Structure formats: C-alpha cells, structure tokens
Amino acid sequence: MHTSAEETVQARLILSPHRSARLRVVLTYLAEDPLAVRMAFPAEFSLDDSAEGPSGDDIVWVFGRQLLSAGLELPSGAGDVHVRPAVGRRTLVELRAPEGTALVRFDTADLRRFLWRSRLLVPEGEEHLHLDADRALAELLG
C-alpha cells in the first residue's frame, strides 16, 4: 500500500512584474502526516545564506493540505503561507519568512493532480483516522 504521493512540477518564481525564474518544485504528501503537504524548493533560490547546507538540500515548506486546496478557488491563508487563484489557470503561493517573501506561480492543473493523488491516500475528512497522537507528541517534544 502506498503511503506517500510525490510529484515534481515546474513553477515560476516571480521576481518582478515582468521577470520570473523557472524552478523545479517537489510536492509531497505523507499519509502518516495527513493534514500537511510539503513543497521542496531548490536551495539556490533561498534568500537565507545559511539555508544551503553542505549537500545543497532543498528548502522545504510544510503547510496544511486544506489551505492548498482552498487556495485553488479563493484567496486563503494567514501567517507565513497564502494561496490564491491567478489569471489563466494559475495559482500563486506566497511564502513569508524573516529573510523575505517569495511568490511562486504554479499551473493549477499540477496542484489539482497532486491533491487528487493525496486524496486517494487519505480522503478529505478522514485525516483523523491516520493521526498518531503519541508519535506527534514525541516529535514535538523531541
């Protein structure tokens, strides 16, 4: 039985109203962490010089699957992550950190496909059936 869904998609990092850079983003969903999705961005796009370790590990953002899903239809989010529809079947994901803000544009179809695959693993509304409270508490406490 599969316990994760992973998809690599192309996105655009918006640099200015007239400039953007293409980047690879790895989307991951884990059934053992059923409320969250992960977006991994290449380390070279980080504004934080300390973010790129010796291995050049990707920068991973973790946020609610429901936030990503809702943001495909209506502006959603508070705090560090905001998701909203954009012109031309696109979706914008805004990531805010102390180092700065990144605006990333995705093809909405790529995000819908990824969310569909995640729902095959854990249907919406059944996340509570996959939560391991003891494990989550142990991870929180280190």
mmCIF file with all atom_site columns, C-alpha atoms in Angstrom:
data_model
loop_
_atom_site.group_PDB
_atom_site.id
_atom_site.type_symbol
_atom_site.label_atom_id
_atom_site.label_alt_id
_atom_site.label_comp_id
_atom_site.label_asym_id
_atom_site.label_entity_id
_atom_site.label_seq_id
_atom_site.pdbx_PDB_ins_code
_atom_site.Cartn_x
_atom_site.Cartn_y
_atom_site.Cartn_z
_atom_site.occupancy
_atom_site.B_iso_or_equiv
_atom_site.pdbx_formal_charge
_atom_site.auth_seq_id
_atom_site.auth_comp_id
_atom_site.auth_asym_id
_atom_site.auth_atom_id
_atom_site.pdbx_PDB_model_num
ATOM 1   C CA . MET A 1 1   ? 0.000   0.000  0.000   1.00 0.00 ? 1   MET A CA 1
ATOM 2   C CA . HIS A 1 2   ? 1.334   3.442  -0.916  1.00 0.00 ? 2   HIS A CA 1
ATOM 3   C CA . THR A 1 3   ? 1.762   5.832  1.976   1.00 0.00 ? 3   THR A CA 1
ATOM 4   C CA . SER A 1 4   ? 3.001   8.861  0.073   1.00 0.00 ? 4   SER A CA 1
ATOM 5   C CA . ALA A 1 5   ? 2.392   10.856 -3.071  1.00 0.00 ? 5   ALA A CA 1
ATOM 6   C CA . GLU A 1 6   ? 5.164   12.832 -4.694  1.00 0.00 ? 6   GLU A CA 1
ATOM 7   C CA . GLU A 1 7   ? 5.123   14.935 -7.803  1.00 0.00 ? 7   GLU A CA 1
ATOM 8   C CA . THR A 1 8   ? 7.760   17.161 -9.368  1.00 0.00 ? 8   THR A CA 1
ATOM 9   C CA . VAL A 1 9   ? 6.322   20.188 -11.141 1.00 0.00 ? 9   VAL A CA 1
ATOM 10  C CA . GLN A 1 10  ? 7.653   23.258 -12.876 1.00 0.00 ? 10  GLN A CA 1
ATOM 11  C CA . ALA A 1 11  ? 6.782   26.618 -11.321 1.00 0.00 ? 11  ALA A CA 1
ATOM 12  C CA . ARG A 1 12  ? 7.815   30.245 -11.744 1.00 0.00 ? 12  ARG A CA 1
ATOM 13  C CA . LEU A 1 13  ? 9.404   32.333 -9.008  1.00 0.00 ? 13  LEU A CA 1
ATOM 14  C CA . ILE A 1 14  ? 8.060   35.840 -9.564  1.00 0.00 ? 14  ILE A CA 1
ATOM 15  C CA . LEU A 1 15  ? 10.964  38.297 -9.370  1.00 0.00 ? 15  LEU A CA 1
ATOM 16  C CA . SER A 1 16  ? 9.155   41.439 -10.557 1.00 0.00 ? 16  SER A CA 1
ATOM 17  C CA . PRO A 1 17  ? 6.031   42.295 -12.566 1.00 0.00 ? 17  PRO A CA 1
ATOM 18  C CA . HIS A 1 18  ? 7.958   41.469 -15.754 1.00 0.00 ? 18  HIS A CA 1
ATOM 19  C CA . ARG A 1 19  ? 10.523  38.868 -14.655 1.00 0.00 ? 19  ARG A CA 1
ATOM 20  C CA . SER A 1 20  ? 10.335  35.341 -13.323 1.00 0.00 ? 20  SER A CA 1
ATOM 21  C CA . ALA A 1 21  ? 12.585  32.333 -12.983 1.00 0.00 ? 21  ALA A CA 1
ATOM 22  C CA . ARG A 1 22  ? 11.650  28.749 -13.719 1.00 0.00 ? 22  ARG A CA 1
ATOM 23  C CA . LEU A 1 23  ? 12.200  26.307 -10.885 1.00 0.00 ? 23  LEU A CA 1
ATOM 24  C CA . ARG A 1 24  ? 11.520  22.711 -10.007 1.00 0.00 ? 24  ARG A CA 1
ATOM 25  C CA . VAL A 1 25  ? 9.269   22.107 -7.009  1.00 0.00 ? 25  VAL A CA 1
ATOM 26  C CA . VAL A 1 26  ? 8.739   18.712 -5.419  1.00 0.00 ? 26  VAL A CA 1
ATOM 27  C CA . LEU A 1 27  ? 5.283   18.303 -3.878  1.00 0.00 ? 27  LEU A CA 1
ATOM 28  C CA . THR A 1 28  ? 4.972   15.567 -1.250  1.00 0.00 ? 28  THR A CA 1
ATOM 29  C CA . TYR A 1 29  ? 2.088   14.182 0.790   1.00 0.00 ? 29  TYR A CA 1
ATOM 30  C CA . LEU A 1 30  ? 2.597   11.603 3.538   1.00 0.00 ? 30  LEU A CA 1
ATOM 31  C CA . ALA A 1 31  ? -0.313  9.540  4.835   1.00 0.00 ? 31  ALA A CA 1
ATOM 32  C CA . GLU A 1 32  ? 1.306   9.468  8.290   1.00 0.00 ? 32  GLU A CA 1
ATOM 33  C CA . ASP A 1 33  ? 1.125   13.289 8.338   1.00 0.00 ? 33  ASP A CA 1
ATOM 34  C CA . PRO A 1 34  ? -2.350  13.566 6.814   1.00 0.00 ? 34  PRO A CA 1
ATOM 35  C CA . LEU A 1 35  ? -3.043  17.245 7.402   1.00 0.00 ? 35  LEU A CA 1
ATOM 36  C CA . ALA A 1 36  ? 0.084   18.578 5.691   1.00 0.00 ? 36  ALA A CA 1
ATOM 37  C CA . VAL A 1 37  ? 1.656   18.972 2.280   1.00 0.00 ? 37  VAL A CA 1
ATOM 38  C CA . ARG A 1 38  ? 5.310   19.684 1.593   1.00 0.00 ? 38  ARG A CA 1
ATOM 39  C CA . MET A 1 39  ? 6.814   21.878 -1.095  1.00 0.00 ? 39  MET A CA 1
ATOM 40  C CA . ALA A 1 40  ? 10.551  21.484 -1.651  1.00 0.00 ? 40  ALA A CA 1
ATOM 41  C CA . PHE A 1 41  ? 12.362  24.282 -3.480  1.00 0.00 ? 41  PHE A CA 1
ATOM 42  C CA . PRO A 1 42  ? 15.954  24.202 -4.759  1.00 0.00 ? 42  PRO A CA 1
ATOM 43  C CA . ALA A 1 43  ? 18.327  25.672 -2.149  1.00 0.00 ? 43  ALA A CA 1
ATOM 44  C CA . GLU A 1 44  ? 19.836  28.102 -4.668  1.00 0.00 ? 44  GLU A CA 1
ATOM 45  C CA . PHE A 1 45  ? 16.557  30.067 -4.605  1.00 0.00 ? 45  PHE A CA 1
ATOM 46  C CA . SER A 1 46  ? 16.775  30.719 -0.857  1.00 0.00 ? 46  SER A CA 1
ATOM 47  C CA . LEU A 1 47  ? 17.355  34.257 0.428   1.00 0.00 ? 47  LEU A CA 1
ATOM 48  C CA . ASP A 1 48  ? 18.941  32.819 3.571   1.00 0.00 ? 48  ASP A CA 1
ATOM 49  C CA . ASP A 1 49  ? 22.656  32.161 3.027   1.00 0.00 ? 49  ASP A CA 1
ATOM 50  C CA . SER A 1 50  ? 22.671  29.661 5.887   1.00 0.00 ? 50  SER A CA 1
ATOM 51  C CA . ALA A 1 51  ? 19.825  27.617 4.353   1.00 0.00 ? 51  ALA A CA 1
ATOM 52  C CA . GLU A 1 52  ? 22.053  25.835 1.866   1.00 0.00 ? 52  GLU A CA 1
ATOM 53  C CA . GLY A 1 53  ? 23.910  23.158 3.754   1.00 0.00 ? 53  GLY A CA 1
ATOM 54  C CA . PRO A 1 54  ? 26.924  21.199 2.552   1.00 0.00 ? 54  PRO A CA 1
ATOM 55  C CA . SER A 1 55  ? 24.730  18.912 0.499   1.00 0.00 ? 55  SER A CA 1
ATOM 56  C CA . GLY A 1 56  ? 22.689  21.772 -1.008  1.00 0.00 ? 56  GLY A CA 1
ATOM 57  C CA . ASP A 1 57  ? 19.485  20.354 0.462   1.00 0.00 ? 57  ASP A CA 1
ATOM 58  C CA . ASP A 1 58  ? 16.189  21.695 -0.813  1.00 0.00 ? 58  ASP A CA 1
ATOM 59  C CA . ILE A 1 59  ? 14.246  24.213 1.263   1.00 0.00 ? 59  ILE A CA 1
ATOM 60  C CA . VAL A 1 60  ? 11.025  22.550 2.432   1.00 0.00 ? 60  VAL A CA 1
ATOM 61  C CA . TRP A 1 61  ? 7.848   24.372 3.395   1.00 0.00 ? 61  TRP A CA 1
ATOM 62  C CA . VAL A 1 62  ? 5.170   22.385 5.237   1.00 0.00 ? 62  VAL A CA 1
ATOM 63  C CA . PHE A 1 63  ? 1.602   23.667 5.468   1.00 0.00 ? 63  PHE A CA 1
ATOM 64  C CA . GLY A 1 64  ? -1.997  22.485 5.504   1.00 0.00 ? 64  GLY A CA 1
ATOM 65  C CA . ARG A 1 65  ? -3.377  20.411 2.665   1.00 0.00 ? 65  ARG A CA 1
ATOM 66  C CA . GLN A 1 66  ? -6.708  22.163 3.212   1.00 0.00 ? 66  GLN A CA 1
ATOM 67  C CA . LEU A 1 67  ? -5.015  25.551 2.725   1.00 0.00 ? 67  LEU A CA 1
ATOM 68  C CA . LEU A 1 68  ? -3.619  24.470 -0.641  1.00 0.00 ? 68  LEU A CA 1
ATOM 69  C CA . SER A 1 69  ? -6.970  23.042 -1.698  1.00 0.00 ? 69  SER A CA 1
ATOM 70  C CA . ALA A 1 70  ? -8.970  26.107 -0.626  1.00 0.00 ? 70  ALA A CA 1
ATOM 71  C CA . GLY A 1 71  ? -6.494  28.468 -2.281  1.00 0.00 ? 71  GLY A CA 1
ATOM 72  C CA . LEU A 1 72  ? -7.201  26.985 -5.695  1.00 0.00 ? 72  LEU A CA 1
ATOM 73  C CA . GLU A 1 73  ? -10.691 28.535 -5.507  1.00 0.00 ? 73  GLU A CA 1
ATOM 74  C CA . LEU A 1 74  ? -10.422 31.576 -3.203  1.00 0.00 ? 74  LEU A CA 1
ATOM 75  C CA . PRO A 1 75  ? -7.613  33.544 -1.557  1.00 0.00 ? 75  PRO A CA 1
ATOM 76  C CA . SER A 1 76  ? -6.664  31.566 1.557   1.00 0.00 ? 76  SER A CA 1
ATOM 77  C CA . GLY A 1 77  ? -4.125  31.608 4.316   1.00 0.00 ? 77  GLY A CA 1
ATOM 78  C CA . ALA A 1 78  ? -2.864  33.584 7.248   1.00 0.00 ? 78  ALA A CA 1
ATOM 79  C CA . GLY A 1 79  ? 0.614   33.950 8.581   1.00 0.00 ? 79  GLY A CA 1
ATOM 80  C CA . ASP A 1 80  ? 3.515   32.595 6.547   1.00 0.00 ? 80  ASP A CA 1
ATOM 81  C CA . VAL A 1 81  ? 1.645   30.912 3.677   1.00 0.00 ? 81  VAL A CA 1
ATOM 82  C CA . HIS A 1 82  ? -1.019  32.367 1.402   1.00 0.00 ? 82  HIS A CA 1
ATOM 83  C CA . VAL A 1 83  ? -2.524  30.654 -1.655  1.00 0.00 ? 83  VAL A CA 1
ATOM 84  C CA . ARG A 1 84  ? -4.763  32.293 -4.248  1.00 0.00 ? 84  ARG A CA 1
ATOM 85  C CA . PRO A 1 85  ? -6.041  31.763 -7.774  1.00 0.00 ? 85  PRO A CA 1
ATOM 86  C CA . ALA A 1 86  ? -4.436  33.815 -10.535 1.00 0.00 ? 86  ALA A CA 1
ATOM 87  C CA . VAL A 1 87  ? -5.232  34.700 -14.127 1.00 0.00 ? 87  VAL A CA 1
ATOM 88  C CA . GLY A 1 88  ? -5.028  31.971 -16.738 1.00 0.00 ? 88  GLY A CA 1
ATOM 89  C CA . ARG A 1 89  ? -5.451  28.742 -14.766 1.00 0.00 ? 89  ARG A CA 1
ATOM 90  C CA . ARG A 1 90  ? -2.603  29.553 -12.447 1.00 0.00 ? 90  ARG A CA 1
ATOM 91  C CA . THR A 1 91  ? -2.261  29.548 -8.674  1.00 0.00 ? 91  THR A CA 1
ATOM 92  C CA . LEU A 1 92  ? 0.001   31.799 -6.627  1.00 0.00 ? 92  LEU A CA 1
ATOM 93  C CA . VAL A 1 93  ? 1.660   30.605 -3.427  1.00 0.00 ? 93  VAL A CA 1
ATOM 94  C CA . GLU A 1 94  ? 3.169   33.337 -1.271  1.00 0.00 ? 94  GLU A CA 1
ATOM 95  C CA . LEU A 1 95  ? 5.742   32.255 1.315   1.00 0.00 ? 95  LEU A CA 1
ATOM 96  C CA . ARG A 1 96  ? 6.788   34.731 4.010   1.00 0.00 ? 96  ARG A CA 1
ATOM 97  C CA . ALA A 1 97  ? 9.941   34.327 6.088   1.00 0.00 ? 97  ALA A CA 1
ATOM 98  C CA . PRO A 1 98  ? 12.161  36.706 8.083   1.00 0.00 ? 98  PRO A CA 1
ATOM 99  C CA . GLU A 1 99  ? 14.556  36.757 5.098   1.00 0.00 ? 99  GLU A CA 1
ATOM 100 C CA . GLY A 1 100 ? 11.856  37.941 2.709   1.00 0.00 ? 100 GLY A CA 1
ATOM 101 C CA . THR A 1 101 ? 8.783   36.943 0.741   1.00 0.00 ? 101 THR A CA 1
ATOM 102 C CA . ALA A 1 102 ? 8.643   34.615 -2.245  1.00 0.00 ? 102 ALA A CA 1
ATOM 103 C CA . LEU A 1 103 ? 5.798   34.494 -4.741  1.00 0.00 ? 103 LEU A CA 1
ATOM 104 C CA . VAL A 1 104 ? 5.613   31.266 -6.737  1.00 0.00 ? 104 VAL A CA 1
ATOM 105 C CA . ARG A 1 105 ? 3.220   30.652 -9.641  1.00 0.00 ? 105 ARG A CA 1
ATOM 106 C CA . PHE A 1 106 ? 2.006   27.121 -10.398 1.00 0.00 ? 106 PHE A CA 1
ATOM 107 C CA . ASP A 1 107 ? -0.197  25.641 -13.084 1.00 0.00 ? 107 ASP A CA 1
ATOM 108 C CA . THR A 1 108 ? -3.407  24.932 -11.205 1.00 0.00 ? 108 THR A CA 1
ATOM 109 C CA . ALA A 1 109 ? -3.769  21.598 -13.015 1.00 0.00 ? 109 ALA A CA 1
ATOM 110 C CA . ASP A 1 110 ? -0.485  20.382 -11.473 1.00 0.00 ? 110 ASP A CA 1
ATOM 111 C CA . LEU A 1 111 ? -1.704  21.248 -7.969  1.00 0.00 ? 111 LEU A CA 1
ATOM 112 C CA . ARG A 1 112 ? -5.120  19.664 -8.577  1.00 0.00 ? 112 ARG A CA 1
ATOM 113 C CA . ARG A 1 113 ? -3.473  16.460 -9.804  1.00 0.00 ? 113 ARG A CA 1
ATOM 114 C CA . PHE A 1 114 ? -1.232  16.337 -6.727  1.00 0.00 ? 114 PHE A CA 1
ATOM 115 C CA . LEU A 1 115 ? -4.171  16.953 -4.368  1.00 0.00 ? 115 LEU A CA 1
ATOM 116 C CA . TRP A 1 116 ? -6.192  14.264 -6.140  1.00 0.00 ? 116 TRP A CA 1
ATOM 117 C CA . ARG A 1 117 ? -3.360  11.778 -5.569  1.00 0.00 ? 117 ARG A CA 1
ATOM 118 C CA . SER A 1 118 ? -3.165  12.793 -1.898  1.00 0.00 ? 118 SER A CA 1
ATOM 119 C CA . ARG A 1 119 ? -6.916  12.189 -1.503  1.00 0.00 ? 119 ARG A CA 1
ATOM 120 C CA . LEU A 1 120 ? -6.513  8.679  -2.879  1.00 0.00 ? 120 LEU A CA 1
ATOM 121 C CA . LEU A 1 121 ? -4.253  8.001  0.113   1.00 0.00 ? 121 LEU A CA 1
ATOM 122 C CA . VAL A 1 122 ? -6.306  9.871  2.722   1.00 0.00 ? 122 VAL A CA 1
ATOM 123 C CA . PRO A 1 123 ? -9.722  11.205 1.702   1.00 0.00 ? 123 PRO A CA 1
ATOM 124 C CA . GLU A 1 124 ? -10.652 14.672 2.960   1.00 0.00 ? 124 GLU A CA 1
ATOM 125 C CA . GLY A 1 125 ? -12.464 14.369 6.262   1.00 0.00 ? 125 GLY A CA 1
ATOM 126 C CA . GLU A 1 126 ? -10.683 11.117 7.181   1.00 0.00 ? 126 GLU A CA 1
ATOM 127 C CA . GLU A 1 127 ? -7.382  12.647 8.257   1.00 0.00 ? 127 GLU A CA 1
ATOM 128 C CA . HIS A 1 128 ? -8.172  11.975 11.922  1.00 0.00 ? 128 HIS A CA 1
ATOM 129 C CA . LEU A 1 129 ? -8.152  8.239  11.200  1.00 0.00 ? 129 LEU A CA 1
ATOM 130 C CA . HIS A 1 130 ? -4.480  8.461  10.191  1.00 0.00 ? 130 HIS A CA 1
ATOM 131 C CA . LEU A 1 131 ? -3.198  10.652 13.007  1.00 0.00 ? 131 LEU A CA 1
ATOM 132 C CA . ASP A 1 132 ? -0.845  9.090  15.551  1.00 0.00 ? 132 ASP A CA 1
ATOM 133 C CA . ALA A 1 133 ? -1.125  11.452 18.527  1.00 0.00 ? 133 ALA A CA 1
ATOM 134 C CA . ASP A 1 134 ? 1.619   9.684  20.512  1.00 0.00 ? 134 ASP A CA 1
ATOM 135 C CA . ARG A 1 135 ? 4.097   9.951  17.630  1.00 0.00 ? 135 ARG A CA 1
ATOM 136 C CA . ALA A 1 136 ? 3.187   13.592 17.003  1.00 0.00 ? 136 ALA A CA 1
ATOM 137 C CA . LEU A 1 137 ? 3.660   14.459 20.676  1.00 0.00 ? 137 LEU A CA 1
ATOM 138 C CA . ALA A 1 138 ? 7.006   12.629 20.781  1.00 0.00 ? 138 ALA A CA 1
ATOM 139 C CA . GLU A 1 139 ? 8.199   14.561 17.691  1.00 0.00 ? 139 GLU A CA 1
ATOM 140 C CA . LEU A 1 140 ? 7.030   17.840 19.203  1.00 0.00 ? 140 LEU A CA 1
ATOM 141 C CA . LEU A 1 141 ? 8.895   17.178 22.450  1.00 0.00 ? 141 LEU A CA 1
ATOM 142 C CA . GLY A 1 142 ? 11.979  15.891 20.644  1.00 0.00 ? 142 GLY A CA 1
#
